[in-house]
XYZ file of N, CA and C in Angstrom:
855
model
N 0.869 -1.187 0.000
C 0.000 0.000 0.000
C 0.899 1.228 0.000
N 0.534 2.109 -0.818
C 1.350 3.336 -0.920
C 1.157 4.213 0.290
N 2.273 4.816 0.745
C 2.184 5.741 1.893
C 1.566 7.048 1.470
N 0.807 7.591 2.445
C 0.203 8.894 2.180
C 1.269 9.993 2.292
N 1.202 10.895 1.350
C 2.165 12.034 1.373
C 1.694 13.082 2.366
N 2.673 13.494 3.188
C 2.323 14.516 4.182
C 2.175 15.900 3.516
N 1.241 16.622 4.081
C 1.084 17.998 3.605
C 2.292 18.834 4.055
N 2.764 19.695 3.221
C 3.922 20.517 3.614
C 3.593 21.417 4.806
N 4.506 21.496 5.723
C 4.268 22.340 6.899
C 4.376 23.822 6.522
N 3.582 24.564 7.178
C 3.663 26.014 6.940
C 4.947 26.560 7.535
N 5.320 27.726 7.038
C 6.551 28.367 7.536
C 6.458 28.634 9.023
N 5.261 29.006 9.443
C 5.062 29.311 10.857
C 5.276 28.070 11.727
N 4.741 26.897 11.250
C 4.897 25.665 12.018
C 6.366 25.270 12.109
N 7.088 25.403 10.961
C 8.498 25.044 11.002
C 9.269 25.925 11.967
N 8.898 27.201 11.967
C 9.577 28.119 12.888
C 9.295 27.751 14.332
N 8.042 27.362 14.605
C 7.669 27.031 15.981
C 8.322 25.754 16.460
N 8.711 24.872 15.513
C 9.348 23.627 15.914
C 10.837 23.803 16.197
N 11.431 24.963 15.806
C 12.838 25.211 16.089
C 13.050 25.451 17.568
N 14.264 25.234 18.001
C 14.559 25.574 19.406
C 14.337 27.063 19.644
N 13.898 27.328 20.875
C 13.586 28.723 21.221
C 14.785 29.624 21.038
N 15.967 29.131 21.369
C 17.173 29.962 21.262
C 17.417 30.392 19.837
N 17.164 29.466 18.873
C 17.389 29.819 17.472
C 16.369 30.838 16.989
N 15.143 30.662 17.477
C 14.096 31.627 17.077
C 14.432 33.024 17.570
N 14.779 33.067 18.841
C 15.129 34.366 19.420
C 16.316 34.977 18.706
N 17.319 34.132 18.391
C 18.504 34.641 17.696
C 18.142 35.190 16.336
N 17.267 34.483 15.635
C 16.862 34.966 14.301
C 16.130 36.288 14.372
N 15.227 36.362 15.321
C 14.496 37.632 15.482
C 15.433 38.748 15.888
N 16.367 38.473 16.796
C 17.316 39.509 17.235
C 18.179 39.992 16.111
N 18.638 39.057 15.237
C 19.484 39.470 14.104
C 18.737 40.369 13.164
N 17.473 40.033 12.929
C 16.667 40.887 12.027
C 16.470 42.266 12.623
N 16.171 42.282 13.941
C 15.981 43.582 14.600
C 17.247 44.393 14.583
N 18.400 43.716 14.829
C 19.678 44.427 14.825
C 19.984 44.996 13.451
N 19.695 44.180 12.423
C 19.938 44.677 11.057
C 19.079 45.889 10.752
N 17.801 45.842 11.166
C 16.908 46.984 10.916
C 17.362 48.209 11.684
N 17.771 47.983 12.977
C 18.229 49.113 13.795
C 19.490 49.732 13.224
N 20.404 48.880 12.748
C 21.653 49.383 12.162
C 21.384 50.186 10.902
N 20.489 49.671 10.065
C 20.138 50.403 8.834
C 19.524 51.752 9.152
N 18.654 51.783 10.193
C 18.023 53.049 10.577
C 19.060 54.032 11.101
N 19.990 53.545 11.940
C 21.024 54.424 12.502
C 21.908 55.000 11.408
N 22.256 54.152 10.423
C 23.086 54.639 9.319
C 22.363 55.721 8.536
N 21.064 55.480 8.299
C 20.292 56.471 7.543
C 20.215 57.799 8.280
N 19.986 57.719 9.622
C 19.923 58.950 10.423
C 21.261 59.667 10.417
N 22.346 58.895 10.544
C 23.675 59.513 10.542
C 23.961 60.196 9.223
N 23.550 59.559 8.124
C 23.789 60.169 6.813
C 23.014 61.458 6.653
N 21.759 61.431 7.134
C 20.969 62.670 7.041
C 21.565 63.761 7.913
N 22.034 63.394 9.126
C 22.644 64.393 10.010
C 23.896 64.973 9.408
N 24.724 64.110 8.802
C 25.956 64.599 8.182
C 25.656 65.517 7.021
N 24.573 65.209 6.292
C 24.216 66.060 5.150
C 23.821 67.446 5.610
N 23.225 67.511 6.835
C 22.822 68.827 7.348
C 24.027 69.623 7.847
N 25.008 68.901 8.402
C 26.158 69.582 8.986
C 27.209 69.922 7.946
N 27.518 68.946 7.084
C 28.572 69.138 6.096
C 27.993 69.654 4.790
N 28.612 70.656 4.156
C 28.091 71.184 2.891
C 28.212 70.161 1.778
N 27.273 70.235 0.867
C 27.314 69.381 -0.310
C 28.510 69.777 -1.158
N 29.434 68.828 -1.423
C 30.640 69.216 -2.185
C 30.329 69.719 -3.587
N 29.127 69.393 -4.069
C 28.794 69.851 -5.427
C 28.267 71.278 -5.437
N 27.919 71.833 -4.241
C 27.390 73.196 -4.167
C 28.537 74.163 -3.936
N 28.713 75.124 -4.791
C 29.792 76.105 -4.674
C 29.253 77.411 -4.094
N 30.012 78.058 -3.218
C 29.541 79.331 -2.655
C 29.371 80.372 -3.749
N 28.271 81.137 -3.607
C 27.996 82.165 -4.612
C 28.965 83.323 -4.451
N 29.283 83.969 -5.524
C 30.166 85.131 -5.491
C 29.426 86.301 -4.887
N 30.121 87.256 -4.216
C 29.443 88.396 -3.599
C 28.710 89.226 -4.635
N 27.566 89.805 -4.197
C 26.757 90.609 -5.109
C 27.526 91.850 -5.543
N 27.321 92.242 -6.771
C 28.000 93.429 -7.302
C 27.516 94.678 -6.567
N 28.440 95.595 -6.279
C 28.092 96.833 -5.594
C 27.355 97.768 -6.545
N 26.297 98.397 -6.027
C 25.607 99.396 -6.835
C 26.533 100.580 -7.094
N 27.320 100.952 -6.067
C 28.298 102.026 -6.188
C 29.560 101.590 -5.438
N 30.738 101.962 -5.923
C 31.977 101.533 -5.267
C 32.358 102.392 -4.066
N 31.485 103.258 -3.629
C 31.740 104.100 -2.463
C 30.410 104.465 -1.827
N 30.494 104.928 -0.595
C 29.331 105.407 0.146
C 29.588 106.867 0.506
N 28.522 107.626 0.774
C 28.670 109.034 1.135
C 27.787 109.338 2.344
N 28.377 109.926 3.364
C 27.626 110.418 4.511
C 27.574 111.938 4.420
N 26.380 112.501 4.553
C 26.197 113.946 4.409
C 25.892 114.564 5.767
N 26.734 115.488 6.185
C 26.442 116.328 7.344
C 25.862 117.633 6.796
N 24.685 118.056 7.271
C 24.042 119.235 6.662
C 24.841 120.529 6.786
N 25.809 120.574 7.709
C 26.638 121.767 7.828
C 25.987 122.890 8.613
N 24.961 122.575 9.398
C 24.327 123.607 10.213
C 25.250 123.979 11.372
N 25.242 125.239 11.726
C 26.126 125.710 12.779
C 25.413 126.762 13.602
N 25.902 126.976 14.826
C 25.333 128.010 15.682
C 25.444 129.363 14.994
N 24.399 130.148 15.093
C 24.384 131.467 14.474
C 23.752 131.501 13.101
N 23.482 130.334 12.512
C 22.846 130.317 11.197
C 21.366 130.665 11.302
N 20.828 131.195 10.205
C 19.411 131.483 10.096
C 18.805 130.592 9.019
N 17.504 130.363 9.163
C 16.782 129.501 8.224
C 15.465 130.169 7.845
N 14.943 129.821 6.679
C 13.715 130.439 6.203
C 12.734 129.380 5.728
N 11.454 129.694 5.882
C 10.364 128.851 5.408
C 9.529 129.636 4.408
N 8.870 128.976 3.468
C 8.091 129.700 2.463
C 6.790 130.290 2.995
N 6.289 129.783 4.138
C 5.006 130.250 4.672
C 5.171 130.774 6.093
N 4.328 131.724 6.510
C 4.376 132.190 7.891
C 3.916 131.083 8.846
N 4.717 130.781 9.840
C 4.355 129.773 10.834
C 4.050 130.504 12.135
N 2.767 130.499 12.520
C 2.366 131.188 13.751
C 1.571 130.280 14.682
N 1.247 129.088 14.248
C 0.480 128.157 15.063
C 0.448 126.787 14.414
N -0.222 125.855 15.114
C -0.345 124.506 14.572
C 0.876 123.644 14.861
N 0.901 122.432 14.299
C 2.008 121.501 14.565
C 3.377 122.046 14.187
N 3.460 122.831 13.098
C 4.757 123.375 12.695
C 5.301 124.326 13.752
N 4.424 125.132 14.363
C 4.849 126.047 15.429
C 5.194 125.284 16.698
N 4.448 124.236 16.997
C 4.725 123.446 18.191
C 6.124 122.827 18.137
N 6.525 122.396 16.955
C 7.872 121.831 16.821
C 8.940 122.879 17.081
N 8.716 124.109 16.616
C 9.680 125.177 16.870
C 9.730 125.533 18.355
N 8.587 125.534 19.012
C 8.565 125.839 20.440
C 9.360 124.811 21.246
N 9.299 123.563 20.833
C 10.017 122.500 21.539
C 11.499 122.479 21.189
N 11.831 122.865 19.962
C 13.215 122.828 19.510
C 13.575 121.466 18.933
N 14.854 121.295 18.612
C 15.322 120.091 17.934
C 16.531 119.520 18.667
N 16.553 118.193 18.868
C 17.694 117.589 19.578
C 19.026 117.772 18.868
N 18.993 117.851 17.549
C 20.238 117.971 16.801
C 20.002 118.471 15.393
N 21.094 118.562 14.636
C 21.014 119.078 13.264
C 20.178 118.187 12.356
N 20.239 116.873 12.575
C 19.482 115.959 11.714
C 17.985 116.224 11.837
N 17.513 116.496 13.064
C 16.094 116.770 13.268
C 15.695 118.121 12.678
N 16.573 119.127 12.803
C 16.292 120.424 12.189
C 16.258 120.295 10.662
N 17.189 119.540 10.110
C 17.205 119.330 8.663
C 15.930 118.639 8.200
N 15.455 117.655 8.969
C 14.215 116.961 8.614
C 13.019 117.923 8.677
N 13.014 118.837 9.644
C 11.941 119.828 9.748
C 11.939 120.740 8.518
N 13.100 121.230 8.135
C 13.182 122.092 6.958
C 12.758 121.333 5.704
N 13.168 120.075 5.609
C 12.813 119.265 4.448
C 11.294 119.095 4.362
N 10.660 118.840 5.509
C 9.211 118.597 5.525
C 8.415 119.855 5.195
N 8.987 121.032 5.504
C 8.251 122.287 5.300
C 8.841 123.127 4.170
N 9.636 122.498 3.304
C 10.223 123.176 2.139
C 11.077 124.371 2.538
N 11.719 124.294 3.690
C 12.579 125.374 4.147
C 14.013 125.200 3.686
N 14.865 126.182 4.066
C 16.266 126.141 3.634
C 17.103 127.036 4.539
N 18.401 126.733 4.648
C 19.309 127.674 5.318
C 19.330 129.003 4.566
N 19.729 130.042 5.275
C 19.715 131.384 4.700
C 21.130 131.819 4.316
N 21.299 132.218 3.066
C 22.493 132.878 2.531
C 23.690 131.962 2.305
N 24.050 131.102 3.271
C 25.192 130.216 3.064
C 25.064 128.980 3.942
N 25.672 127.894 3.461
C 25.681 126.653 4.215
C 26.914 125.858 3.780
N 27.472 125.059 4.703
C 28.709 124.327 4.415
C 28.500 122.837 4.729
N 27.798 122.108 3.887
C 27.653 120.675 4.135
C 28.963 119.924 3.921
N 29.156 118.851 4.671
C 30.334 117.992 4.525
C 29.910 116.671 3.892
N 30.645 116.260 2.867
C 30.380 115.008 2.179
C 31.552 114.069 2.470
N 31.308 113.027 3.237
C 32.371 112.076 3.590
C 32.230 110.825 2.729
N 33.207 110.624 1.846
C 33.235 109.486 0.944
C 33.981 108.328 1.618
N 33.445 107.124 1.497
C 34.083 105.919 2.020
C 34.180 104.886 0.904
N 35.398 104.402 0.644
C 35.598 103.396 -0.395
C 35.029 102.053 0.003
N 34.393 101.366 -0.932
C 33.799 100.052 -0.681
C 34.397 98.953 -1.546
N 35.094 99.327 -2.613
C 35.596 98.340 -3.564
C 36.827 97.625 -3.008
N 36.797 96.290 -2.954
C 37.885 95.503 -2.378
C 38.946 95.121 -3.397
N 38.694 95.405 -4.646
C 39.621 94.922 -5.678
C 40.303 96.047 -6.445
N 40.425 97.202 -5.840
C 41.102 98.296 -6.516
C 40.692 99.639 -5.966
N 41.288 100.680 -6.503
C 41.044 102.042 -6.046
C 40.102 102.768 -6.994
N 39.112 103.419 -6.417
C 38.175 104.232 -7.184
C 38.640 105.683 -7.129
N 38.529 106.384 -8.241
C 38.973 107.768 -8.304
C 37.781 108.688 -8.561
N 37.551 109.621 -7.622
C 36.537 110.659 -7.813
C 37.166 111.775 -8.638
N 36.639 112.029 -9.808
C 37.254 113.007 -10.710
C 36.395 114.246 -10.922
N 35.217 114.288 -10.308
C 34.370 115.453 -10.481
C 33.286 115.522 -9.424
N 32.980 116.735 -8.997
C 31.889 116.992 -8.062
C 31.260 118.304 -8.496
N 29.986 118.256 -8.845
C 29.362 119.457 -9.405
C 27.883 119.511 -9.048
N 27.336 120.702 -9.107
C 25.903 120.908 -8.885
C 25.139 120.391 -10.096
N 24.033 119.708 -9.837
C 23.245 119.135 -10.927
C 21.764 119.452 -10.692
N 21.058 119.707 -11.794
C 19.609 119.960 -11.764
C 19.265 121.132 -10.846
N 20.048 122.210 -10.933
C 19.773 123.390 -10.100
C 18.496 124.067 -10.554
N 17.631 124.364 -9.609
C 16.391 125.074 -9.883
C 16.322 126.311 -9.000
N 16.002 127.448 -9.589
C 15.920 128.695 -8.841
C 14.496 129.231 -8.797
N 14.186 129.948 -7.736
C 12.877 130.568 -7.576
C 12.987 131.752 -6.649
N 11.862 132.327 -6.298
C 11.870 133.460 -5.383
C 12.390 133.074 -4.013
N 13.036 134.012 -3.328
C 13.562 133.722 -1.996
C 12.423 133.332 -1.066
N 12.723 132.505 -0.086
C 11.715 132.082 0.885
C 11.452 133.229 1.852
N 10.195 133.667 1.935
C 9.894 134.905 2.655
C 8.747 134.760 3.639
N 8.482 133.519 4.115
C 7.364 133.339 5.029
C 7.748 133.442 6.490
N 8.748 132.677 6.894
C 9.187 132.665 8.291
C 10.703 132.692 8.347
N 11.230 133.353 9.387
C 12.671 133.394 9.635
C 12.941 132.731 10.980
N 13.918 131.824 11.014
C 14.291 131.127 12.246
C 15.742 131.480 12.556
N 15.989 132.058 13.722
C 17.324 132.531 14.085
C 17.934 131.649 15.166
N 19.231 131.392 15.050
C 19.964 130.727 16.128
C 21.075 131.654 16.604
N 21.664 131.323 17.747
C 22.695 132.155 18.352
C 24.076 131.660 17.967
N 24.966 132.596 17.670
C 26.321 132.227 17.253
C 27.206 131.952 18.446
N 28.000 130.875 18.323
C 29.002 130.557 19.347
C 30.421 130.819 18.851
N 30.565 131.417 17.692
C 31.884 131.661 17.128
C 31.822 131.668 15.613
N 32.960 131.949 14.972
C 33.005 132.018 13.527
C 33.127 130.629 12.913
N 32.567 130.466 11.709
C 32.700 129.216 10.985
C 34.096 129.135 10.371
N 34.665 127.931 10.272
C 35.981 127.797 9.659
C 35.930 128.101 8.169
N 37.051 128.572 7.635
C 37.147 128.862 6.214
C 37.289 127.557 5.436
N 36.502 127.392 4.377
C 36.523 126.183 3.564
C 37.081 126.548 2.196
N 38.045 125.787 1.678
C 38.728 126.186 0.452
C 37.952 125.984 -0.839
N 36.846 125.241 -0.833
C 36.073 125.075 -2.069
C 34.671 125.617 -1.856
N 34.072 126.141 -2.939
C 32.790 126.806 -2.775
C 32.020 126.828 -4.082
N 30.715 127.092 -3.967
C 29.833 127.242 -5.119
C 28.963 128.465 -4.879
N 29.030 129.440 -5.788
C 28.129 130.590 -5.763
C 26.930 130.224 -6.628
N 25.808 129.932 -5.994
C 24.637 129.456 -6.729
C 24.006 130.538 -7.592
N 24.340 131.788 -7.356
C 23.821 132.869 -8.203
C 24.520 132.922 -9.553
N 25.643 132.249 -9.688
C 26.377 132.231 -10.957
C 25.954 131.033 -11.790
N 26.083 131.101 -13.104
C 25.661 129.987 -13.955
C 26.550 128.753 -13.837
N 27.805 128.915 -13.406
C 28.703 127.776 -13.304
C 28.192 126.772 -12.263
N 28.290 125.485 -12.568
C 27.837 124.436 -11.668
C 28.998 123.677 -11.031
N 30.220 124.161 -11.257
C 31.399 123.489 -10.725
C 31.653 123.868 -9.276
N 32.307 122.955 -8.564
C 32.848 123.259 -7.235
C 34.200 123.914 -7.458
N 34.356 125.151 -6.992
C 35.525 125.955 -7.330
C 36.519 126.085 -6.184
N 37.784 126.200 -6.569
C 38.860 126.513 -5.633
C 38.831 128.015 -5.337
N 39.626 128.494 -4.366
C 39.628 129.921 -4.046
C 39.965 130.826 -5.226
N 40.708 130.310 -6.224
C 41.041 131.141 -7.376
C 39.922 131.196 -8.410
N 38.786 130.539 -8.107
C 37.648 130.573 -9.016
C 37.648 129.484 -10.072
N 38.706 128.696 -10.157
C 38.775 127.626 -11.147
C 38.165 126.343 -10.580
N 37.594 125.502 -11.428
C 37.016 124.246 -10.942
C 38.059 123.429 -10.166
N 37.725 123.060 -8.954
C 38.667 122.379 -8.073
C 39.151 121.060 -8.657
N 38.260 120.303 -9.282
C 38.617 118.966 -9.744
C 39.337 118.961 -11.087
N 39.621 120.136 -11.640
C 40.467 120.160 -12.831
C 41.909 119.789 -12.496
N 42.311 120.057 -11.277
C 43.687 119.735 -10.889
C 43.786 118.812 -9.703
N 42.632 118.301 -9.220
C 42.640 117.440 -8.051
C 41.727 116.238 -8.285
N 41.964 115.200 -7.538
C 41.112 114.017 -7.546
C 41.112 113.396 -6.169
N 40.213 112.461 -5.954
C 40.120 111.766 -4.671
C 40.295 110.279 -4.934
N 41.316 109.697 -4.318
C 41.558 108.258 -4.444
C 40.907 107.548 -3.257
N 40.070 106.545 -3.552
C 39.359 105.832 -2.497
C 39.666 104.343 -2.551
N 40.465 103.866 -1.606
C 40.651 102.431 -1.425
C 39.563 101.927 -0.478
N 39.478 100.624 -0.293
C 38.461 100.061 0.582
C 38.621 100.590 2.007
N 37.503 101.063 2.592
C 37.441 101.571 3.970
C 38.201 102.879 4.171
N 38.645 103.515 3.101
C 39.309 104.816 3.222
C 38.261 105.921 3.212
N 38.488 106.962 4.033
C 37.528 108.060 4.172
C 38.156 109.367 3.699
N 37.400 110.113 2.927
C 37.816 111.455 2.509
C 36.608 112.377 2.644
N 36.795 113.510 3.323
C 35.696 114.448 3.537
C 35.918 115.714 2.714
N 34.872 116.126 2.013
C 34.896 117.362 1.233
C 33.830 118.283 1.805
N 34.232 119.459 2.256
C 33.295 120.458 2.770
C 33.192 121.584 1.751
N 31.977 121.877 1.324
C 31.760 122.867 0.263
C 30.882 123.996 0.788
N 31.329 125.233 0.610
C 30.527 126.398 0.978
C 29.623 126.777 -0.179
N 28.311 126.748 0.060
C 27.335 127.200 -0.928
C 26.797 128.562 -0.485
N 26.672 129.481 -1.425
C 26.137 130.806 -1.110
C 25.023 131.156 -2.095
N 24.075 131.975 -1.624
C 22.974 132.436 -2.470
C 22.469 133.767 -1.940
N 22.185 134.683 -2.855
C 21.658 135.998 -2.496
C 20.372 136.298 -3.268
N 20.372 136.036 -4.551
C 19.286 136.495 -5.424
C 18.026 135.631 -5.368
N 18.204 134.331 -5.192
C 17.074 133.405 -5.301
C 17.143 132.340 -4.229
N 16.109 131.472 -4.219
C 16.145 130.220 -3.469
C 16.487 129.116 -4.472
N 17.302 128.182 -4.052
C 17.764 127.140 -4.977
C 17.582 125.752 -4.372
N 17.380 124.801 -5.273
C 17.388 123.383 -4.915
C 18.222 122.658 -5.956
N 18.968 121.647 -5.512
C 19.874 120.979 -6.442
C 20.302 119.618 -5.900
N 20.948 118.839 -6.754
C 21.613 117.592 -6.393
C 23.108 117.767 -6.610
N 23.885 116.818 -6.117
C 25.307 116.788 -6.410
C 25.589 115.608 -7.341
N 26.267 115.896 -8.440
C 26.715 114.846 -9.360
C 28.147 114.477 -9.005
N 28.410 113.182 -8.847
C 29.736 112.682 -8.502
C 30.252 111.861 -9.684
N 31.289 112.357 -10.345
C 31.897 111.644 -11.476
C 33.064 110.812 -10.952
N 33.115 109.545 -11.348
C 34.177 108.683 -10.849
C 34.614 107.683 -11.914
N 35.808 107.111 -11.673
C 36.397 106.134 -12.587
C 36.619 104.841 -11.824
N 36.171 103.732 -12.374
C 36.315 102.423 -11.746
C 37.761 101.927 -11.816
N 38.157 101.003 -10.940
C 39.538 100.487 -10.974
C 39.920 99.890 -12.325
N 38.980 99.234 -12.988
C 39.275 98.605 -14.274
C 39.073 99.565 -15.446
N 38.779 100.830 -15.141
C 38.505 101.800 -16.188
C 37.011 101.951 -16.402
N 36.632 102.986 -17.097
C 35.215 103.247 -17.325
C 34.702 104.316 -16.394
N 34.148 105.375 -16.974
C 33.642 106.506 -16.192
C 32.168 106.314 -15.864
N 31.791 106.761 -14.670
C 30.401 106.672 -14.208
C 30.031 107.979 -13.515
N 28.730 108.208 -13.347
C 28.239 109.357 -12.590
C 27.160 108.878 -11.629
N 27.268 109.276 -10.360
C 26.254 109.005 -9.353
C 25.644 110.327 -8.923
N 24.384 110.302 -8.496
C 23.686 111.514 -8.082
C 23.363 111.408 -6.597
N 23.779 112.423 -5.845
C 23.727 112.415 -4.388
C 22.665 113.377 -3.894
N 21.799 112.905 -2.938
C 20.814 113.812 -2.345
C 21.310 114.293 -0.984
N 20.491 115.107 -0.311
C 20.979 115.746 0.909
C 20.909 114.860 2.144
N 20.457 113.610 1.989
C 20.481 112.686 3.118
C 21.525 111.590 2.907
N 22.340 111.713 1.853
C 23.442 110.793 1.638
C 23.118 109.567 0.811
N 22.003 109.583 0.081
C 21.677 108.454 -0.791
C 22.204 108.716 -2.196
N 22.704 107.638 -2.819
C 23.222 107.712 -4.181
C 22.220 107.091 -5.153
N 22.132 107.689 -6.328
C 21.200 107.220 -7.346
C 21.924 107.132 -8.687
N 21.513 106.152 -9.497
C 22.054 106.061 -10.846
C 21.353 107.025 -11.791
N 20.093 107.361 -11.490
C 19.322 108.302 -12.308
C 18.823 109.440 -11.431
N 19.061 110.660 -11.852
C 18.650 111.826 -11.060
C 17.136 111.903 -10.908
N 16.402 111.370 -11.867
C 14.943 111.428 -11.818
C 14.370 110.604 -10.674
N 15.165 109.707 -10.081
C 14.688 108.863 -8.989
C 14.717 109.568 -7.636
N 15.362 110.710 -7.544
C 15.519 111.395 -6.264
C 14.203 112.075 -5.873
N 13.680 111.825 -4.659
C 12.474 112.531 -4.209
C 12.715 114.040 -4.184
N 11.764 114.838 -4.653
C 11.964 116.296 -4.697
C 12.368 116.919 -3.365
N 11.829 116.418 -2.254
C 12.146 117.007 -0.950
C 13.561 116.672 -0.475
N 14.233 115.740 -1.166
C 15.579 115.358 -0.749
C 16.667 116.108 -1.506
N 16.316 117.184 -2.202
C 17.323 118.013 -2.858
C 17.985 118.922 -1.819
N 19.245 119.270 -2.061
C 19.884 120.310 -1.255
C 19.112 121.613 -1.453
N 19.148 122.487 -0.450
C 18.369 123.725 -0.545
C 19.111 124.877 0.130
N 18.953 126.066 -0.435
C 19.523 127.304 0.113
C 18.722 128.469 -0.443
N 18.545 129.509 0.355
C 17.779 130.671 -0.098
C 18.492 131.966 0.233
N 18.293 132.967 -0.629
C 18.712 134.321 -0.302
C 17.757 134.933 0.713
N 18.152 136.071 1.271
C 17.342 136.696 2.327
C 16.259 137.582 1.729
N 15.074 137.536 2.327
C 13.955 138.379 1.898
C 14.031 139.724 2.617
N 13.395 140.772 2.061
C 13.389 142.078 2.728
C 12.723 142.047 4.093
N 11.742 141.182 4.273
C 11.054 141.074 5.559
C 10.340 139.736 5.656
N 9.912 139.395 6.897
C 9.257 138.113 7.129
C 8.026 138.324 8.002
N 6.883 137.750 7.594
C 5.678 137.873 8.423
C 5.815 137.215 9.794
N 6.657 136.199 9.901
C 6.854 135.517 11.190
C 8.349 135.349 11.437
N 8.791 135.770 12.630
C 10.202 135.648 13.006
C 10.289 134.878 14.315
N 11.107 133.830 14.303
C 11.320 133.001 15.478
C 12.750 133.174 15.966
N 12.897 133.601 17.226
C 14.220 133.772 17.835
C 14.524 132.596 18.754
N 15.805 132.304 18.913
C 16.211 131.205 19.784
C 15.938 131.518 21.244
N 15.688 130.482 22.030
C 15.528 130.608 23.483
C 16.833 130.312 24.221
N 17.951 130.274 23.501
C 19.242 129.914 24.078
C 19.487 130.653 25.392
N 19.931 129.972 26.451
C 20.434 128.591 26.493
C 19.339 127.528 26.674
N 18.089 127.927 26.738
C 17.010 126.958 26.822
C 16.693 126.422 25.423
N 16.123 125.221 25.326
C 15.796 124.684 24.000
C 14.609 125.399 23.372
N 14.500 125.247 22.071
C 13.337 125.768 21.360
C 13.474 127.210 20.913
N 12.408 127.696 20.290
C 12.355 129.052 19.751
C 11.086 129.734 20.242
N 11.062 131.071 20.130
C 9.869 131.842 20.507
C 9.519 132.782 19.368
N 8.237 132.940 19.144
C 7.758 133.818 18.081
C 7.850 135.268 18.586
N 8.721 136.071 17.968
C 8.960 137.433 18.445
C 8.225 138.489 17.640
N 7.840 138.152 16.412
C 7.079 139.112 15.601
C 6.264 138.359 14.576
N 5.136 138.982 14.225
C 4.282 138.417 13.196
C 3.531 139.545 12.509
N 3.079 139.292 11.280
C 2.349 140.313 10.544
C 0.958 140.454 11.133
N 0.409 141.664 11.094
C -0.911 141.899 11.678
C -2.009 141.537 10.682
């Protein structure tokens, strides 16, 4: 009689018939392999976060819009007078005058907001700082640009007290004359025989005396320069020290300003020195 063929045992039954030690060992090896694979994967991900990808190259520094920076000091000094186009006798504009200004920057902002200007003369300082790391930039020209003239400002006069004479500055611009150059004491354009060399982090300050008698003026400063590799450029500077590639981009209120003196003023504000602020001493009836 033929023997009956046994049905094949399932994998589970065969496993259960093994010694317990072998079963445990098999399960432990599988768990260890899985744990090791997981640890390796985590380590690889951690290393990828810490170590840079060798295929990624650092980007080159962004090109400078201008190879130098300019800081503008408005040049206000004790004893200077200022004018506004309208009589100020009350309201927020008068309240600001009564309180006074912590410094020149705040006074300059007040004049800018109310279309005012220093009276007769002003000596702003332009401090150039080189930014280019790969060569020297040469400033070859500094001139008045987009000068606009109008009637003198005749609304309000603001007076400060003098603490001494202003220092003599060797370069100047008479805004009543048609010339737009910054001139030396002999009347010739200063930059015809001079230039400014700017290496990285080097500072050069130019103080220019501007004068006006006949009109009120607003203008920008054009800065002509030559790049280290050659090639001439022009930047346009406003009165808060911002540089522009196009003069049309400059906000109208950020132009430099100066006015000649009017015969009289409906409102006159005198200083309260040594106390802060100003007081209204006369007004039109």
